[in-house]
Amino acid sequence: MDLSNINFKIASVNPSGISDVVYFIPKSHITVWPTINEDFDDASDTDEYVELDGNFTLASGKKFHKLYSTQGKGKISWEYQGETDCKVVVNKASLSYPKITNEIRAFAKYASNGDFVFIVKHDGKYYVIGNPDYRATVTPNGDSGDSAGSAKGVTIEIECPDTTPLPTYAGNIVTDEGSLNCSTGTFTPAGSGGNP
């Protein structure tokens, strides 16, 4: 594979921010991961080098869960760390859930020492934070707010080492409500068309 020109079209549509729905699952519920080509010289194009190929295969009865995140309060990012010839990227997400509920407190209690995979939509693509070989750290801090109308809820900070900066995912996300095809954006409700 050769590198491509890295152009940008002036006046093109270029939205910032992330979707208000994030998908997550405990890593132990994944039985087979989609693959990615780690060899630059072997990859046929840039998509193969930075995009996961295939679907997440889940253990029987397991599905992705949805998490609401207030728009304007969340983002995804990456930073590189490490020594020369050994650098890895640390993929990150910052999410904001606006209320203190039993469900979010249960998630915080479990996720704070667990290992999860998150899928976040940005600019029409779905980005994965999570890796089969590295543990994701989740720091869910809660706050009641301090005055009428002030921000409150749970801020969720996520970090996971990886070999690819925010790998994209074009497979399916299966939830209890149905299946989302990340390459087309098509959602198939559960029980229709053979969907789980």
XYZ file of N, CA and C in Angstrom:
588
model
N 0.843 -1.186 0.000
C 0.000 0.000 0.000
C 0.880 1.237 0.000
N 0.442 2.258 -0.686
C 1.117 3.545 -0.659
C 0.261 4.541 0.106
N 0.908 5.530 0.692
C 0.162 6.615 1.311
C -0.557 7.424 0.241
N -1.672 8.028 0.617
C -2.445 8.851 -0.301
C -2.240 10.322 0.028
N -2.620 11.187 -0.924
C -2.672 12.611 -0.611
C -3.694 12.828 0.494
N -3.417 13.757 1.378
C -4.328 14.057 2.479
C -4.900 15.441 2.225
N -5.942 15.476 1.417
C -6.542 16.732 0.982
C -7.739 17.098 1.850
N -8.186 18.319 1.729
C -9.411 18.769 2.391
C -10.120 19.744 1.472
N -11.420 19.531 1.293
C -12.204 20.401 0.424
C -12.724 21.588 1.225
N -12.264 22.774 0.871
C -12.725 23.987 1.526
C -14.230 24.135 1.313
N -14.944 24.528 2.370
C -16.395 24.731 2.368
C -17.180 23.420 2.379
N -16.500 22.299 2.639
C -17.219 21.035 2.741
C -17.911 20.932 4.096
N -18.944 20.093 4.168
C -19.633 19.835 5.432
C -18.707 19.005 6.313
N -18.450 19.475 7.533
C -17.463 18.830 8.407
C -17.921 18.939 9.866
N -18.959 18.147 10.241
C -19.528 18.301 11.581
C -18.627 17.794 12.692
N -18.680 18.481 13.831
C -17.939 18.082 15.028
C -18.884 17.392 16.012
N -18.303 16.809 17.048
C -19.098 16.213 18.109
C -19.427 14.756 17.845
N -20.107 14.140 18.823
C -20.482 12.737 18.717
C -21.993 12.606 18.837
N -22.492 11.449 18.444
C -23.921 11.152 18.545
C -24.350 11.118 20.010
N -25.642 11.228 20.238
C -26.145 11.146 21.615
C -26.395 9.707 22.059
N -26.097 8.733 21.190
C -26.206 7.320 21.555
C -24.851 6.647 21.384
N -24.385 6.013 22.449
C -23.132 5.255 22.435
C -23.486 3.801 22.746
N -22.803 2.875 22.082
C -23.043 1.451 22.320
C -21.885 0.885 23.140
N -22.209 -0.039 24.055
C -21.157 -0.621 24.886
C -21.504 -2.059 25.238
N -20.457 -2.833 25.563
C -20.632 -4.222 25.958
C -19.415 -4.643 26.791
N -19.613 -5.476 27.805
C -18.445 -6.037 28.483
C -17.608 -6.852 27.497
N -16.302 -6.706 27.544
C -15.436 -7.408 26.590
C -15.579 -8.918 26.691
N -15.906 -9.425 27.886
C -16.049 -10.869 28.066
C -17.232 -11.439 27.292
N -18.140 -10.585 26.817
C -19.298 -11.055 26.046
C -18.986 -11.193 24.562
N -17.774 -10.802 24.160
C -17.364 -10.916 22.756
C -16.565 -12.203 22.589
N -17.001 -13.057 21.660
C -16.296 -14.326 21.426
C -15.332 -14.247 20.237
N -15.668 -13.441 19.226
C -14.793 -13.265 18.065
C -14.794 -11.793 17.686
N -13.579 -11.251 17.497
C -13.432 -9.847 17.120
C -13.301 -9.693 15.618
N -13.794 -8.581 15.068
C -13.462 -8.270 13.676
C -11.956 -8.047 13.571
N -11.415 -8.223 12.383
C -9.967 -8.150 12.192
C -9.561 -6.820 11.560
N -8.255 -6.540 11.667
C -7.700 -5.350 11.030
C -6.304 -5.709 10.545
N -5.905 -5.179 9.398
C -4.587 -5.478 8.840
C -3.557 -4.550 9.488
N -2.641 -5.131 10.240
C -1.626 -4.345 10.954
C -0.360 -4.109 10.122
N -0.262 -4.727 8.944
C 0.944 -4.637 8.112
C 0.725 -3.618 6.999
N 1.370 -2.469 7.111
C 1.204 -1.398 6.119
C 1.525 -1.879 4.708
N 2.598 -2.647 4.557
C 3.004 -3.099 3.225
C 2.059 -4.147 2.647
N 1.351 -4.860 3.518
C 0.444 -5.912 3.070
C -0.966 -5.397 2.805
N -1.338 -4.271 3.420
C -2.699 -3.748 3.258
C -2.926 -3.291 1.822
N -4.116 -3.567 1.305
C -4.425 -3.196 -0.076
C -4.800 -1.721 -0.203
N -5.343 -1.132 0.866
C -5.698 0.289 0.860
C -5.792 0.789 2.298
N -6.039 2.090 2.440
C -6.076 2.670 3.784
C -7.239 2.122 4.610
N -8.386 1.816 3.960
C -9.526 1.262 4.701
C -9.131 -0.019 5.431
N -8.421 -0.889 4.745
C -8.023 -2.171 5.323
C -7.057 -1.978 6.496
N -6.335 -0.868 6.489
C -5.318 -0.599 7.501
C -5.885 0.049 8.760
N -7.039 0.715 8.649
C -7.580 1.440 9.808
C -9.025 1.079 10.141
N -9.654 0.186 9.362
C -11.047 -0.185 9.612
C -11.152 -1.665 9.947
N -11.923 -1.963 10.984
C -12.152 -3.349 11.368
C -12.988 -4.048 10.305
N -12.643 -5.291 9.995
C -13.336 -6.064 8.967
C -14.139 -7.174 9.627
N -15.432 -7.234 9.332
C -16.284 -8.262 9.903
C -17.121 -7.721 11.036
N -17.715 -8.635 11.798
C -18.618 -8.289 12.887
C -18.077 -8.755 14.227
N -18.550 -8.129 15.287
C -18.338 -8.673 16.620
C -19.270 -9.869 16.782
N -18.706 -11.026 17.115
C -19.522 -12.199 17.428
C -19.674 -12.251 18.942
N -20.928 -12.318 19.392
C -21.210 -12.239 20.815
C -21.590 -13.607 21.373
N -21.332 -13.798 22.655
C -21.739 -15.028 23.331
C -23.258 -15.149 23.271
N -23.746 -16.359 23.378
C -25.172 -16.638 23.263
C -25.989 -15.768 24.225
N -26.978 -15.083 23.660
C -27.869 -14.258 24.461
C -27.334 -12.887 24.816
N -26.099 -12.585 24.452
C -25.507 -11.287 24.797
C -25.720 -10.276 23.678
N -25.876 -9.011 24.067
C -26.103 -7.947 23.104
C -25.420 -6.662 23.581
N -25.218 -5.743 22.644
C -24.730 -4.415 23.005
C -25.831 -3.650 23.737
N -25.418 -2.736 24.609
C -26.341 -1.855 25.312
C -26.154 -0.436 24.794
N -27.176 0.395 24.977
C -27.107 1.794 24.575
C -26.899 2.674 25.797
N -26.162 3.746 25.603
C -25.931 4.740 26.642
C -26.151 6.120 26.045
N -27.036 6.877 26.630
C -27.275 8.245 26.188
C -26.124 9.142 26.657
N -25.676 10.028 25.770
C -24.653 11.008 26.132
C -25.100 12.378 25.627
N -25.132 13.358 26.529
C -25.588 14.703 26.176
C -24.702 15.298 25.088
N -25.328 15.718 23.986
C -24.545 16.316 22.905
C -23.944 17.633 23.373
N -22.742 17.897 22.912
C -22.003 19.076 23.331
C -21.176 18.842 24.581
N -21.332 17.659 25.197
C -20.592 17.327 26.414
C -19.658 16.135 26.218
N -19.669 15.526 25.041
C -18.858 14.332 24.819
C -17.965 14.465 23.602
N -16.919 13.643 23.572
C -16.022 13.651 22.424
C -15.191 12.370 22.427
N -14.554 12.102 21.284
C -13.563 11.038 21.176
C -12.246 11.659 20.730
N -11.145 11.022 21.116
C -9.821 11.559 20.779
C -8.787 10.445 20.879
N -7.560 10.749 20.475
C -6.467 9.800 20.689
C -5.171 10.548 20.944
N -4.263 9.857 21.641
C -2.911 10.368 21.893
C -1.941 9.205 21.790
N -0.743 9.489 21.308
C 0.293 8.455 21.257
C 1.157 8.507 22.510
N 1.625 7.339 22.925
C 2.521 7.241 24.067
C 3.542 6.144 23.816
N 4.636 6.192 24.577
C 5.623 5.126 24.506
C 6.945 5.567 23.919
N 7.847 4.609 23.860
C 9.210 4.839 23.387
C 9.316 4.604 21.883
N 10.367 5.122 21.289
C 10.625 4.916 19.874
C 10.611 3.425 19.548
N 9.953 3.077 18.446
C 9.772 1.713 17.949
C 8.775 0.899 18.768
N 8.208 1.494 19.811
C 7.230 0.778 20.656
C 5.985 1.619 20.923
N 5.779 2.681 20.160
C 4.649 3.572 20.449
C 3.312 2.876 20.208
N 2.357 3.194 21.065
C 0.968 2.777 20.868
C 0.092 4.002 21.025
N -1.103 3.899 20.485
C -2.066 4.978 20.618
C -2.973 4.661 21.800
N -3.417 5.693 22.488
C -4.429 5.545 23.530
C -5.689 6.231 23.021
N -6.701 5.420 22.716
C -7.977 5.956 22.262
C -8.810 6.345 23.474
N -9.523 7.480 23.347
C -10.231 8.035 24.498
C -11.643 8.472 24.109
N -12.521 8.420 25.086
C -13.849 9.011 24.938
C -14.218 9.698 26.242
N -14.952 10.773 26.110
C -15.520 11.460 27.260
C -17.018 11.561 27.002
N -17.822 10.969 27.902
C -19.269 10.935 27.742
C -19.923 11.612 28.932
N -21.162 12.043 28.748
C -21.865 12.732 29.824
C -23.308 12.256 29.894
N -23.642 11.589 30.991
C -25.027 11.160 31.227
C -25.640 12.138 32.227
N -26.815 12.736 31.931
C -27.271 13.908 32.683
C -28.090 13.657 33.947
N -28.161 12.427 34.431
C -29.001 12.162 35.598
C -28.360 11.052 36.430
N -28.604 11.076 37.720
C -28.131 10.001 38.590
C -29.279 9.010 38.774
N -29.143 7.821 38.207
C -30.175 6.789 38.275
C -29.561 5.501 38.796
N -30.391 4.539 39.139
C -29.884 3.234 39.557
C -29.113 2.563 38.430
N -29.604 2.714 37.190
C -28.952 2.061 36.047
C -27.545 2.610 35.828
N -27.392 3.934 35.891
C -26.066 4.506 35.642
C -25.134 4.239 36.819
N -25.688 4.175 38.039
C -24.843 3.854 39.187
C -24.391 2.395 39.144
N -25.267 1.499 38.678
C -24.879 0.090 38.527
C -23.788 -0.045 37.468
N -23.953 0.686 36.351
C -22.911 0.690 35.320
C -21.595 1.207 35.890
N -21.642 2.301 36.631
C -20.426 2.887 37.207
C -19.734 1.903 38.139
N -20.510 1.235 38.967
C -19.945 0.286 39.935
C -19.253 -0.873 39.227
N -19.879 -1.385 38.168
C -19.332 -2.534 37.436
C -18.191 -2.129 36.507
N -18.388 -1.028 35.775
C -17.428 -0.639 34.745
C -16.131 -0.083 35.307
N -16.163 0.470 36.526
C -14.969 1.114 37.072
C -13.789 0.144 37.202
N -14.069 -1.138 37.391
C -13.002 -2.138 37.445
C -13.186 -3.228 36.396
N -14.071 -2.980 35.440
C -14.337 -3.952 34.390
C -13.510 -3.692 33.141
N -13.937 -4.308 32.041
C -13.275 -4.128 30.746
C -14.366 -4.129 29.686
N -14.521 -3.010 29.017
C -15.634 -2.821 28.097
C -15.153 -2.425 26.707
N -16.053 -2.534 25.743
C -15.855 -2.023 24.394
C -16.959 -1.009 24.130
N -16.590 0.139 23.591
C -17.536 1.203 23.281
C -17.487 1.493 21.782
N -18.642 1.793 21.212
C -18.725 2.193 19.805
C -19.430 3.544 19.758
N -18.742 4.536 19.185
C -19.216 5.919 19.207
C -19.306 6.443 17.774
N -20.447 7.066 17.447
C -20.641 7.626 16.100
C -20.161 9.066 16.049
N -19.356 9.346 15.023
C -18.883 10.713 14.753
C -18.792 10.899 13.247
N -19.404 11.962 12.738
C -19.275 12.336 11.329
C -19.638 11.173 10.395
N -20.685 10.422 10.749
C -21.180 9.368 9.872
C -20.478 8.032 9.981
N -19.453 7.949 10.836
C -18.735 6.683 11.014
C -18.803 6.248 12.474
N -18.570 4.948 12.677
C -18.609 4.375 14.019
C -17.191 3.992 14.436
N -16.764 4.498 15.581
C -15.398 4.317 16.062
C -15.398 3.434 17.309
N -14.436 2.524 17.368
C -14.356 1.556 18.454
C -13.284 1.970 19.445
N -13.654 1.984 20.725
C -12.690 2.154 21.802
C -12.741 0.870 22.615
N -11.699 0.085 22.496
C -11.625 -1.241 23.080
C -10.719 -2.091 22.217
N -10.059 -3.047 22.815
C -9.073 -3.843 22.086
C -9.023 -5.238 22.702
N -8.850 -6.274 21.862
C -8.806 -7.628 22.428
C -7.607 -7.868 23.342
N -6.531 -7.099 23.157
C -5.301 -7.343 23.910
C -5.052 -6.359 25.051
N -5.778 -5.241 25.052
C -5.561 -4.217 26.071
C -6.866 -3.927 26.808
N -6.734 -3.675 28.079
C -7.899 -3.398 28.914
C -8.302 -1.933 28.805
N -9.587 -1.704 28.660
C -10.115 -0.342 28.680
C -10.351 0.079 30.125
N -9.947 1.286 30.466
C -10.226 1.805 31.799
C -11.385 2.788 31.699
N -12.323 2.647 32.626
C -13.522 3.482 32.647
C -13.583 4.192 33.995
N -13.672 5.524 33.956
C -13.765 6.320 35.179
C -15.079 7.094 35.154
N -16.103 6.582 35.861
C -17.422 7.228 35.858
C -17.644 8.044 37.134
N -17.452 9.346 37.060
C -17.588 10.219 38.229
C -18.945 10.919 38.219
N -19.624 10.935 39.387
C -20.949 11.529 39.487
C -20.954 12.863 40.188
N -21.989 13.674 39.868
C -22.095 15.020 40.431
C -23.569 15.423 40.444
N -24.043 15.930 41.602
C -25.449 16.333 41.721
C -25.749 17.686 41.098
N -24.699 18.446 40.757
C -24.900 19.838 40.370
C -24.984 20.698 41.627
N -24.737 22.010 41.487
C -24.685 22.851 42.685
C -25.698 23.979 42.713
N -26.471 24.148 41.640
C -27.493 25.192 41.653
C -28.542 24.858 40.607
N -29.663 25.515 40.660
C -30.738 25.265 39.705
C -30.231 25.461 38.275
N -30.398 24.433 37.457
C -29.981 24.518 36.063
C -28.535 24.174 35.808
N -27.762 23.847 36.848
C -26.355 23.506 36.630
C -26.228 22.079 36.118
N -25.100 21.789 35.490
C -24.845 20.456 34.956
C -24.795 19.441 36.089
N -25.320 18.252 35.837
C -25.296 17.197 36.832
C -25.213 15.853 36.122
N -25.092 14.789 36.884
C -25.077 13.464 36.298
C -23.730 12.794 36.433
N -23.369 12.013 35.419
C -22.159 11.195 35.463
C -21.291 11.499 34.245
N -20.046 11.853 34.492
C -19.055 12.029 33.432
C -18.244 10.741 33.329
N -18.199 10.172 32.134
C -17.557 8.878 31.931
C -16.330 9.073 31.051
N -15.165 8.857 31.632
C -13.908 8.962 30.885
C -13.417 7.547 30.560
N -13.088 7.324 29.294
C -12.683 5.992 28.817
C -11.331 6.110 28.125
N -10.440 5.160 28.406
C -9.146 5.095 27.722
C -8.817 3.650 27.416
N -8.245 3.415 26.238
C -7.810 2.059 25.898
C -6.646 2.122 24.918
N -5.513 1.474 25.254
C -4.413 1.385 24.295
C -4.839 0.592 23.060
N -4.242 0.898 21.933
C -4.571 0.219 20.676
C -3.419 0.415 19.706
N -3.489 -0.264 18.581
C -2.493 -0.089 17.525
C -2.984 0.868 16.443
N -4.293 1.147 16.430
C -4.901 1.998 15.407
C -5.604 3.175 16.071
N -5.390 4.393 15.595
C -6.127 5.534 16.140
C -7.613 5.405 15.807
N -8.438 5.226 16.834
C -9.891 5.144 16.690
C -10.315 4.302 15.478
N -10.102 2.984 15.521
C -10.496 2.145 14.385
C -11.993 2.262 14.095
N -12.344 2.310 12.819
C -13.748 2.387 12.438
C -14.330 0.990 12.312
N -15.655 0.923 12.461
C -16.383 -0.340 12.429
C -17.559 -0.202 11.472
N -17.655 -1.114 10.507
C -18.738 -1.065 9.523
C -19.641 -2.285 9.621
N -19.492 -3.067 10.680
C -20.313 -4.259 10.855
C -21.633 -3.946 11.542
N -22.213 -4.966 12.170
C -23.500 -4.830 12.830
C -23.339 -4.651 14.339
N -24.233 -3.859 14.913
C -24.345 -3.733 16.368
C -25.695 -4.325 16.746
N -25.656 -5.450 17.438
C -26.897 -6.132 17.827
C -27.276 -5.709 19.241
N -28.488 -5.157 19.389
C -29.019 -4.746 20.688
C -30.322 -5.493 20.945
N -30.907 -5.310 22.122
C -32.180 -5.969 22.399
C -33.320 -5.369 21.579
N -33.107 -4.200 20.987
C -34.125 -3.561 20.156
C -34.009 -3.939 18.688
N -32.853 -4.490 18.282
C -32.644 -4.846 16.890
C -31.180 -4.753 16.516
N -30.910 -4.610 15.230
C -29.538 -4.617 14.724
C -29.284 -3.390 13.858
N -28.182 -2.693 14.131
C -27.772 -1.524 13.359
C -26.636 -1.909 12.435
N -26.816 -1.707 11.136
C -25.754 -1.905 10.160
C -24.952 -0.614 10.085
N -23.733 -0.637 10.586
C -22.927 0.594 10.680
C -22.445 1.090 9.323
N -22.427 0.237 8.306
C -21.975 0.698 6.984
C -23.071 1.459 6.248
N -24.349 1.147 6.534
C -25.455 1.800 5.841
C -26.282 2.690 6.751
N -26.157 2.504 8.080
C -26.983 3.239 9.017
C -28.385 2.673 9.147
N -28.632 1.506 8.531
C -29.959 0.886 8.555
C -30.168 0.122 9.857
N -31.293 0.411 10.523
C -31.639 -0.300 11.749
C -32.767 -1.274 11.456
N -32.563 -2.531 11.806
C -33.583 -3.558 11.628
C -34.128 -3.941 12.998
N -35.424 -3.671 13.256
C -35.981 -3.998 14.572
C -35.910 -5.491 14.862
N -35.801 -5.831 16.155
C -35.747 -7.228 16.562
C -36.983 -7.963 16.087
N -36.777 -9.200 15.602
C -37.894 -10.030 15.152
C -38.284 -9.828 13.711
N -37.658 -8.883 13.005
C -37.993 -8.675 11.594
C -36.834 -9.102 10.717
N -37.145 -9.762 9.640
C -36.118 -10.155 8.672
C -35.070 -11.086 9.219
N -35.454 -11.925 10.173
C -34.492 -12.882 10.715
C -33.519 -12.274 11.700
N -33.777 -11.026 12.105
C -32.876 -10.379 13.063
C -33.048 -10.973 14.463
N -31.958 -11.118 15.233
C -32.072 -11.659 16.591
C -32.945 -10.796 17.486
